PDB file of C-alpha atoms in Angstrom:
ATOM      1  CA  MET A 221       4.127   6.587   0.219  1.00  0.00           C
ATOM      2  CA  LEU A 222       3.593  10.180   1.368  1.00  0.00           C
ATOM      3  CA  LEU A 223       5.539  12.136   3.996  1.00  0.00           C
ATOM      4  CA  VAL A 224       3.784  15.211   5.436  1.00  0.00           C
ATOM      5  CA  ASP A 225       6.454  17.056   7.427  1.00  0.00           C
ATOM      6  CA  ASP A 226       8.017  20.508   7.220  1.00  0.00           C
ATOM      7  CA  ASP A 227      11.519  19.134   7.937  1.00  0.00           C
ATOM      8  CA  ILE A 228      13.212  19.134   4.525  1.00  0.00           C
ATOM      9  CA  LEU A 229      16.326  17.390   5.861  1.00  0.00           C
ATOM     10  CA  LEU A 230      14.207  14.521   7.151  1.00  0.00           C
ATOM     11  CA  HIS A 231      12.526  14.295   3.773  1.00  0.00           C
ATOM     12  CA  GLN A 232      15.860  14.141   1.954  1.00  0.00           C
ATOM     13  CA  LEU A 233      17.176  11.452   4.303  1.00  0.00           C
ATOM     14  CA  LEU A 234      14.083   9.274   4.065  1.00  0.00           C
ATOM     15  CA  GLU A 235      13.735   9.720   0.318  1.00  0.00           C
ATOM     16  CA  VAL A 236      17.208   8.261  -0.242  1.00  0.00           C
ATOM     17  CA  TYR A 237      16.895   5.541   2.390  1.00  0.00           C
ATOM     18  CA  LEU A 238      13.437   4.328   1.377  1.00  0.00           C
ATOM     19  CA  CYS A 239      14.344   4.423  -2.311  1.00  0.00           C
ATOM     20  CA  GLU A 240      17.220   2.044  -1.528  1.00  0.00           C
ATOM     21  CA  HIS A 241      14.581  -0.328  -0.140  1.00  0.00           C
ATOM     22  CA  HIS A 242      12.284   0.043  -3.169  1.00  0.00           C
ATOM     23  CA  TYR A 243       9.783   2.536  -1.737  1.00  0.00           C
ATOM     24  CA  HIS A 244       8.834   5.738  -3.534  1.00  0.00           C
ATOM     25  CA  LEU A 245       8.326   8.746  -1.242  1.00  0.00           C
ATOM     26  CA  ASP A 246       6.312  11.849  -2.090  1.00  0.00           C
ATOM     27  CA  TRP A 247       6.555  14.890   0.181  1.00  0.00           C
ATOM     28  CA  LEU A 248       4.306  17.709   1.381  1.00  0.00           C
ATOM     29  CA  CYS A 249       5.430  20.300   3.911  1.00  0.00           C
ATOM     30  CA  CYS A 250       1.955  21.029   5.307  1.00  0.00           C
ATOM     31  CA  GLY A 251      -1.397  19.341   5.763  1.00  0.00           C
ATOM     32  CA  GLU A 252      -3.284  21.918   3.723  1.00  0.00           C
ATOM     33  CA  ASP A 253      -1.798  20.479   0.513  1.00  0.00           C
ATOM     34  CA  MET A 254      -3.083  16.949   1.145  1.00  0.00           C
ATOM     35  CA  ASP A 255      -6.578  17.488  -0.224  1.00  0.00           C
ATOM     36  CA  GLU A 256      -5.360  18.355  -3.732  1.00  0.00           C
ATOM     37  CA  PHE A 257      -2.659  15.654  -3.633  1.00  0.00           C
ATOM     38  CA  LEU A 258      -5.125  12.920  -2.663  1.00  0.00           C
ATOM     39  CA  GLN A 259      -7.484  13.888  -5.463  1.00  0.00           C
ATOM     40  CA  HIS A 260      -4.867  12.603  -7.910  1.00  0.00           C
ATOM     41  CA  GLN A 261      -2.893   9.978  -5.991  1.00  0.00           C
ATOM     42  CA  THR A 262      -3.558   7.373  -3.316  1.00  0.00           C
ATOM     43  CA  PRO A 263      -0.450   6.529  -1.287  1.00  0.00           C
ATOM     44  CA  ASP A 264      -0.176   3.149   0.375  1.00  0.00           C
ATOM     45  CA  LEU A 265       0.880   4.869   3.626  1.00  0.00           C
ATOM     46  CA  ILE A 266       1.047   8.416   5.003  1.00  0.00           C
ATOM     47  CA  LEU A 267       3.826   9.424   7.404  1.00  0.00           C
ATOM     48  CA  LEU A 268       2.284  12.379   9.225  1.00  0.00           C
ATOM     49  CA  ASP A 269       4.169  14.729  11.542  1.00  0.00           C
ATOM     50  CA  ILE A 270       2.176  16.053  14.495  1.00  0.00           C
ATOM     51  CA  MET A 271       3.970  19.405  14.839  1.00  0.00           C
ATOM     52  CA  LEU A 272       3.040  20.886  11.479  1.00  0.00           C
ATOM     53  CA  PRO A 273       2.740  24.592  10.687  1.00  0.00           C
ATOM     54  CA  GLY A 274      -0.871  25.745  10.912  1.00  0.00           C
ATOM     55  CA  LYS A 275      -3.243  22.972  11.883  1.00  0.00           C
ATOM     56  CA  ASP A 276      -1.433  20.144  13.642  1.00  0.00           C
ATOM     57  CA  GLY A 277      -1.099  16.516  12.617  1.00  0.00           C
ATOM     58  CA  LEU A 278      -3.886  15.312  14.896  1.00  0.00           C
ATOM     59  CA  HIS A 279      -6.302  17.613  13.075  1.00  0.00           C
ATOM     60  CA  TRP A 280      -5.178  16.171   9.731  1.00  0.00           C
ATOM     61  CA  LEU A 281      -5.306  12.623  11.064  1.00  0.00           C
ATOM     62  CA  SER A 282      -8.967  13.166  11.970  1.00  0.00           C
ATOM     63  CA  TRP A 283      -9.564  14.652   8.507  1.00  0.00           C
ATOM     64  CA  LEU A 284      -7.903  11.668   6.844  1.00  0.00           C
ATOM     65  CA  LYS A 285      -9.960   9.150   8.805  1.00  0.00           C
ATOM     66  CA  ASN A 286     -13.149  10.987   7.819  1.00  0.00           C
ATOM     67  CA  ASN A 287     -12.263  11.358   4.144  1.00  0.00           C
ATOM     68  CA  HIS A 288      -9.644   8.742   3.235  1.00  0.00           C
ATOM     69  CA  ASN A 289     -10.060   6.056   5.861  1.00  0.00           C
ATOM     70  CA  HIS A 290      -8.589   3.323   3.650  1.00  0.00           C
ATOM     71  CA  ILE A 291      -5.111   4.942   3.749  1.00  0.00           C
ATOM     72  CA  PRO A 292      -3.038   3.852   6.783  1.00  0.00           C
ATOM     73  CA  VAL A 293      -1.307   6.619   8.748  1.00  0.00           C
ATOM     74  CA  MET A 294       1.823   6.540  10.883  1.00  0.00           C
ATOM     75  CA  LEU A 295       2.304   9.545  13.163  1.00  0.00           C
ATOM     76  CA  LEU A 296       5.752  11.091  13.669  1.00  0.00           C
ATOM     77  CA  SER A 297       6.482  13.404  16.596  1.00  0.00           C
ATOM     78  CA  ALA A 298       9.314  14.808  18.688  1.00  0.00           C
ATOM     79  CA  LYS A 299       6.952  14.682  21.658  1.00  0.00           C
ATOM     80  CA  LYS A 300       7.308  11.557  23.754  1.00  0.00           C
ATOM     81  CA  SER A 301       4.319  11.884  26.067  1.00  0.00           C
ATOM     82  CA  ALA A 302       2.152   8.813  26.487  1.00  0.00           C
ATOM     83  CA  GLU A 303      -0.951  11.022  26.397  1.00  0.00           C
ATOM     84  CA  GLU A 304      -0.224  12.306  22.902  1.00  0.00           C
ATOM     85  CA  ARG A 305       0.687   8.846  21.644  1.00  0.00           C
ATOM     86  CA  LEU A 306      -2.553   7.391  22.992  1.00  0.00           C
ATOM     87  CA  GLN A 307      -4.532  10.264  21.520  1.00  0.00           C
ATOM     88  CA  GLY A 308      -3.026   9.633  18.097  1.00  0.00           C
ATOM     89  CA  LEU A 309      -3.851   5.929  18.281  1.00  0.00           C
ATOM     90  CA  GLU A 310      -7.380   6.714  19.453  1.00  0.00           C
ATOM     91  CA  PHE A 311      -7.796   8.966  16.408  1.00  0.00           C
ATOM     92  CA  GLY A 312      -7.056   5.938  14.225  1.00  0.00           C
ATOM     93  CA  ALA A 313      -3.315   6.041  13.477  1.00  0.00           C
ATOM     94  CA  GLU A 314      -1.843   2.619  12.676  1.00  0.00           C
ATOM     95  CA  ASP A 315       1.425   3.451  14.449  1.00  0.00           C
ATOM     96  CA  TYR A 316       3.310   6.219  16.256  1.00  0.00           C
ATOM     97  CA  LEU A 317       7.054   6.840  16.063  1.00  0.00           C
ATOM     98  CA  THR A 318       8.914   9.418  18.145  1.00  0.00           C
ATOM     99  CA  LYS A 319      11.738  11.552  16.749  1.00  0.00           C
ATOM    100  CA  PRO A 320      14.631  11.170  16.431  1.00  0.00           C
ATOM    101  CA  PHE A 321      14.383   7.644  15.083  1.00  0.00           C
ATOM    102  CA  HIS A 322      16.657   5.274  13.209  1.00  0.00           C
ATOM    103  CA  PRO A 323      15.587   4.899   9.561  1.00  0.00           C
ATOM    104  CA  LYS A 324      15.738   1.113   9.921  1.00  0.00           C
ATOM    105  CA  GLU A 325      13.145   1.240  12.717  1.00  0.00           C
ATOM    106  CA  LEU A 326      10.866   3.247  10.434  1.00  0.00           C
ATOM    107  CA  LEU A 327      11.396   0.702   7.659  1.00  0.00           C
ATOM    108  CA  ILE A 328      10.482  -2.190   9.968  1.00  0.00           C
ATOM    109  CA  ARG A 329       7.317  -0.412  11.099  1.00  0.00           C
ATOM    110  CA  ILE A 330       6.381   0.359   7.484  1.00  0.00           C
ATOM    111  CA  ARG A 331       6.792  -3.296   6.532  1.00  0.00           C
ATOM    112  CA  ASN A 332       4.707  -4.378   9.511  1.00  0.00           C
ATOM    113  CA  ILE A 333       1.856  -2.115   8.413  1.00  0.00           C
ATOM    114  CA  MET A 334       2.122  -3.398   4.836  1.00  0.00           C
ATOM    115  CA  ARG A 335       1.791  -6.994   6.047  1.00  0.00           C
ATOM    116  CA  ARG A 336      -1.515  -6.367   7.771  1.00  0.00           C
ATOM    117  CA  PRO A 337      -4.607  -7.702   6.014  1.00  0.00           C
ATOM    118  CA  PRO A 338      -5.852  -4.926   3.709  1.00  0.00           C
ATOM    119  CA  GLN A 339      -9.271  -3.398   4.107  1.00  0.00           C
ATOM    120  CA  PRO A 340     -11.241  -3.172   0.866  1.00  0.00           C
ATOM    121  CA  HIS A 341     -12.736   0.082  -0.245  1.00  0.00           C
ATOM    122  CA  GLU A 342     -16.451   0.518   0.167  1.00  0.00           C
ATOM    123  CA  HIS A 343     -18.409  -2.132  -1.772  1.00  0.00           C
ATOM    124  CA  GLY A 344     -15.356  -4.430  -1.971  1.00  0.00           C
ATOM    125  CA  ILE A 345     -13.219  -2.298  -4.268  1.00  0.00           C
ATOM    126  CA  TYR A 346      -9.428  -2.628  -4.047  1.00  0.00           C
ATOM    127  CA  ARG A 347      -6.958  -0.072  -5.392  1.00  0.00           C
ATOM    128  CA  ILE A 348      -3.857  -1.470  -7.080  1.00  0.00           C
ATOM    129  CA  GLY A 349      -1.795   1.458  -8.302  1.00  0.00           C
ATOM    130  CA  ASN A 350      -3.939   3.255 -10.868  1.00  0.00           C
ATOM    131  CA  ASN A 351      -6.331   0.295 -11.075  1.00  0.00           C
ATOM    132  CA  LEU A 352      -9.576  -0.338  -9.233  1.00  0.00           C
ATOM    133  CA  PHE A 353     -10.708  -3.940  -8.860  1.00  0.00           C
ATOM    134  CA  ASP A 354     -14.340  -4.521  -7.936  1.00  0.00           C
ATOM    135  CA  LEU A 355     -14.219  -7.890  -6.224  1.00  0.00           C
ATOM    136  CA  VAL A 356     -17.996  -8.305  -6.095  1.00  0.00           C
ATOM    137  CA  HIS A 357     -18.596  -7.616  -9.796  1.00  0.00           C
ATOM    138  CA  GLU A 358     -15.189  -8.983 -10.898  1.00  0.00           C
ATOM    139  CA  GLN A 359     -14.359  -5.826 -12.863  1.00  0.00           C
ATOM    140  CA  LEU A 360     -10.968  -4.186 -13.351  1.00  0.00           C
ATOM    141  CA  GLU A 361     -10.919  -0.505 -14.232  1.00  0.00           C
ATOM    142  CA  ARG A 362      -8.160   1.984 -15.041  1.00  0.00           C
ATOM    143  CA  ASP A 363      -8.630   5.586 -16.146  1.00  0.00           C
ATOM    144  CA  ASN A 364     -12.409   5.016 -16.214  1.00  0.00           C
ATOM    145  CA  LYS A 365     -12.016   2.182 -18.731  1.00  0.00           C
ATOM    146  CA  LEU A 366     -12.917  -1.455 -18.068  1.00  0.00           C
ATOM    147  CA  ILE A 367     -10.137  -3.966 -18.678  1.00  0.00           C
ATOM    148  CA  LYS A 368     -11.380  -7.373 -19.740  1.00  0.00           C
ATOM    149  CA  LEU A 369     -10.277 -10.287 -17.578  1.00  0.00           C
ATOM    150  CA  THR A 370     -10.552 -13.990 -18.289  1.00  0.00           C
ATOM    151  CA  THR A 371     -12.279 -16.144 -15.657  1.00  0.00           C
ATOM    152  CA  GLN A 372      -8.918 -17.440 -14.425  1.00  0.00           C
ATOM    153  CA  GLU A 373      -7.383 -13.960 -14.311  1.00  0.00           C
ATOM    154  CA  SER A 374     -10.348 -12.656 -12.320  1.00  0.00           C
ATOM    155  CA  SER A 375     -10.191 -15.582  -9.874  1.00  0.00           C
ATOM    156  CA  LEU A 376      -6.454 -15.069  -9.463  1.00  0.00           C
ATOM    157  CA  LEU A 377      -6.815 -11.342  -8.836  1.00  0.00           C
ATOM    158  CA  GLN A 378      -9.564 -11.952  -6.270  1.00  0.00           C
ATOM    159  CA  PHE A 379      -7.355 -14.406  -4.386  1.00  0.00           C
ATOM    160  CA  LEU A 380      -4.365 -12.054  -4.499  1.00  0.00           C
ATOM    161  CA  CYS A 381      -6.419  -9.089  -3.238  1.00  0.00           C
ATOM    162  CA  GLN A 382      -7.865 -11.113  -0.371  1.00  0.00           C
ATOM    163  CA  HIS A 383      -4.317 -12.096   0.654  1.00  0.00           C
ATOM    164  CA  ALA A 384      -2.520  -8.881  -0.294  1.00  0.00           C
ATOM    165  CA  GLY A 385       0.841  -8.406   1.379  1.00  0.00           C
ATOM    166  CA  GLN A 386       1.284 -12.145   1.897  1.00  0.00           C
ATOM    167  CA  ILE A 387       3.719 -14.372   0.021  1.00  0.00           C
ATOM    168  CA  LEU A 388       1.650 -16.992  -1.825  1.00  0.00           C
ATOM    169  CA  THR A 389       3.206 -20.141  -3.241  1.00  0.00           C
ATOM    170  CA  ARG A 390       2.408 -21.218  -6.767  1.00  0.00           C
ATOM    171  CA  ASP A 391       0.722 -24.348  -5.447  1.00  0.00           C
ATOM    172  CA  SER A 392      -1.497 -22.434  -2.996  1.00  0.00           C
ATOM    173  CA  ILE A 393      -2.592 -20.101  -5.791  1.00  0.00           C
ATOM    174  CA  SER A 394      -3.276 -23.009  -8.148  1.00  0.00           C
ATOM    175  CA  HIS A 395      -5.255 -24.871  -5.510  1.00  0.00           C
ATOM    176  CA  ALA A 396      -7.335 -21.780  -4.671  1.00  0.00           C
ATOM    177  CA  ILE A 397      -8.354 -20.989  -8.243  1.00  0.00           C
ATOM    178  CA  ASN A 398      -8.416 -24.501  -9.747  1.00  0.00           C
ATOM    179  CA  GLY A 399      -9.874 -26.450  -6.825  1.00  0.00           C
ATOM    180  CA  ASN A 400     -10.010 -30.188  -7.494  1.00  0.00           C
ATOM    181  CA  GLU A 401      -8.320 -29.667 -10.857  1.00  0.00           C
ATOM    182  CA  HIS A 402      -5.212 -28.377  -9.115  1.00  0.00           C
ATOM    183  CA  GLN A 403      -2.034 -30.007 -10.359  1.00  0.00           C
ATOM    184  CA  PRO A 404       1.194 -29.661  -8.328  1.00  0.00           C
ATOM    185  CA  LEU A 405       3.996 -27.876 -10.184  1.00  0.00           C
ATOM    186  CA  ASN A 406       1.520 -26.509 -12.732  1.00  0.00           C
ATOM    187  CA  ARG A 407       3.407 -23.689 -14.481  1.00  0.00           C
ATOM    188  CA  SER A 408       0.273 -22.185 -16.058  1.00  0.00           C
ATOM    189  CA  ILE A 409       0.006 -19.952 -12.989  1.00  0.00           C
ATOM    190  CA  ASP A 410       3.183 -18.166 -14.106  1.00  0.00           C
ATOM    191  CA  MET A 411       1.628 -17.442 -17.496  1.00  0.00           C
ATOM    192  CA  THR A 412      -1.559 -16.115 -15.886  1.00  0.00           C
ATOM    193  CA  ILE A 413       0.489 -13.916 -13.547  1.00  0.00           C
ATOM    194  CA  ASN A 414       2.355 -12.434 -16.528  1.00  0.00           C
ATOM    195  CA  ARG A 415      -0.883 -11.713 -18.397  1.00  0.00           C
ATOM    196  CA  LEU A 416      -2.372 -10.126 -15.297  1.00  0.00           C
ATOM    197  CA  ARG A 417       0.695  -7.925 -14.848  1.00  0.00           C
ATOM    198  CA  LYS A 418       0.234  -6.554 -18.338  1.00  0.00           C
ATOM    199  CA  LYS A 419      -3.448  -5.838 -17.710  1.00  0.00           C
ATOM    200  CA  LEU A 420      -2.529  -4.015 -14.497  1.00  0.00           C
ATOM    201  CA  GLY A 421      -0.132  -1.834 -16.507  1.00  0.00           C
ATOM    202  CA  GLU A 422       2.909  -3.249 -14.735  1.00  0.00           C
ATOM    203  CA  ASP A 423       6.470  -3.124 -16.020  1.00  0.00           C
ATOM    204  CA  THR A 424       6.815  -6.888 -16.443  1.00  0.00           C
ATOM    205  CA  ALA A 425      10.603  -6.664 -16.048  1.00  0.00           C
ATOM    206  CA  SER A 426      10.294  -4.827 -12.731  1.00  0.00           C
ATOM    207  CA  PRO A 427       6.704  -4.940 -11.400  1.00  0.00           C
ATOM    208  CA  ARG A 428       5.761  -2.712  -8.456  1.00  0.00           C
ATOM    209  CA  HIS A 429       2.602  -4.428  -7.273  1.00  0.00           C
ATOM    210  CA  LEU A 430       2.469  -8.050  -8.423  1.00  0.00           C
ATOM    211  CA  CYS A 431       5.969  -9.179  -7.532  1.00  0.00           C
ATOM    212  CA  THR A 432       7.839 -12.467  -7.655  1.00  0.00           C
ATOM    213  CA  VAL A 433       9.411 -13.489  -4.357  1.00  0.00           C
ATOM    214  CA  TRP A 434      12.408 -15.594  -5.320  1.00  0.00           C
ATOM    215  CA  ARG A 435      12.005 -19.289  -4.546  1.00  0.00           C
ATOM    216  CA  LYS A 436       8.811 -18.603  -2.603  1.00  0.00           C
ATOM    217  CA  GLY A 437       6.012 -17.404  -4.852  1.00  0.00           C
ATOM    218  CA  TYR A 438       4.170 -14.162  -5.506  1.00  0.00           C
ATOM    219  CA  ARG A 439       2.960 -11.175  -3.491  1.00  0.00           C
ATOM    220  CA  LEU A 440       0.466  -8.466  -4.397  1.00  0.00           C
ATOM    221  CA  THR A 441       0.915  -5.051  -2.792  1.00  0.00           C
ATOM    222  CA  LEU A 442      -2.077  -2.702  -2.716  1.00  0.00           C
ATOM    223  CA  ALA A 443      -0.115   0.466  -3.379  1.00  0.00           C
ATOM    224  CA  PRO A 444      -0.246   3.485  -5.679  1.00  0.00           C
TER     225      PRO A 444
END
């Protein structure tokens, strides 16, 4: 996640708070630095202040929607006018939060955005951290190198991408990728998940993207 705001105290507060809730926060103090940053990283969400030094947040929101439209943006502003809020939403922001705000409200809004059905990149390409998954051609790529997937791994990753952000039970996953051969309580899904985590470059002890939801199932997060 990326915060673009010249308020260093806000950055320090949110960095600690969001880290406690398992979110990593990068920080830029002005919009002019976003171009270089986004050439190397793709955040899952940008928190963008409107009252930035130089060009304001609405300018950078328009720039983001023209150049990085797949990245959701939440606007932050001390201004409370309905006109500015509507303008921000018309420019394509996913949400708008006025300052000062309670960190828990920000967290709830972040989670709500993360739960929304993801939009694939052009040509059906999904970004999962440093990986790119081409759903149409069933190809996984990282650092310009193709990573070989088995048929079951590819089917599983397709299903997870199409339902990213949702908690999926083991049985629903098995039924989706095995069809009529689905067997309730089939534990082979767990083995396929573990293999897929390794191919995605995940820390299998503490995965960031393909996570186990205790007693419920699995969830894939399309995040950097």
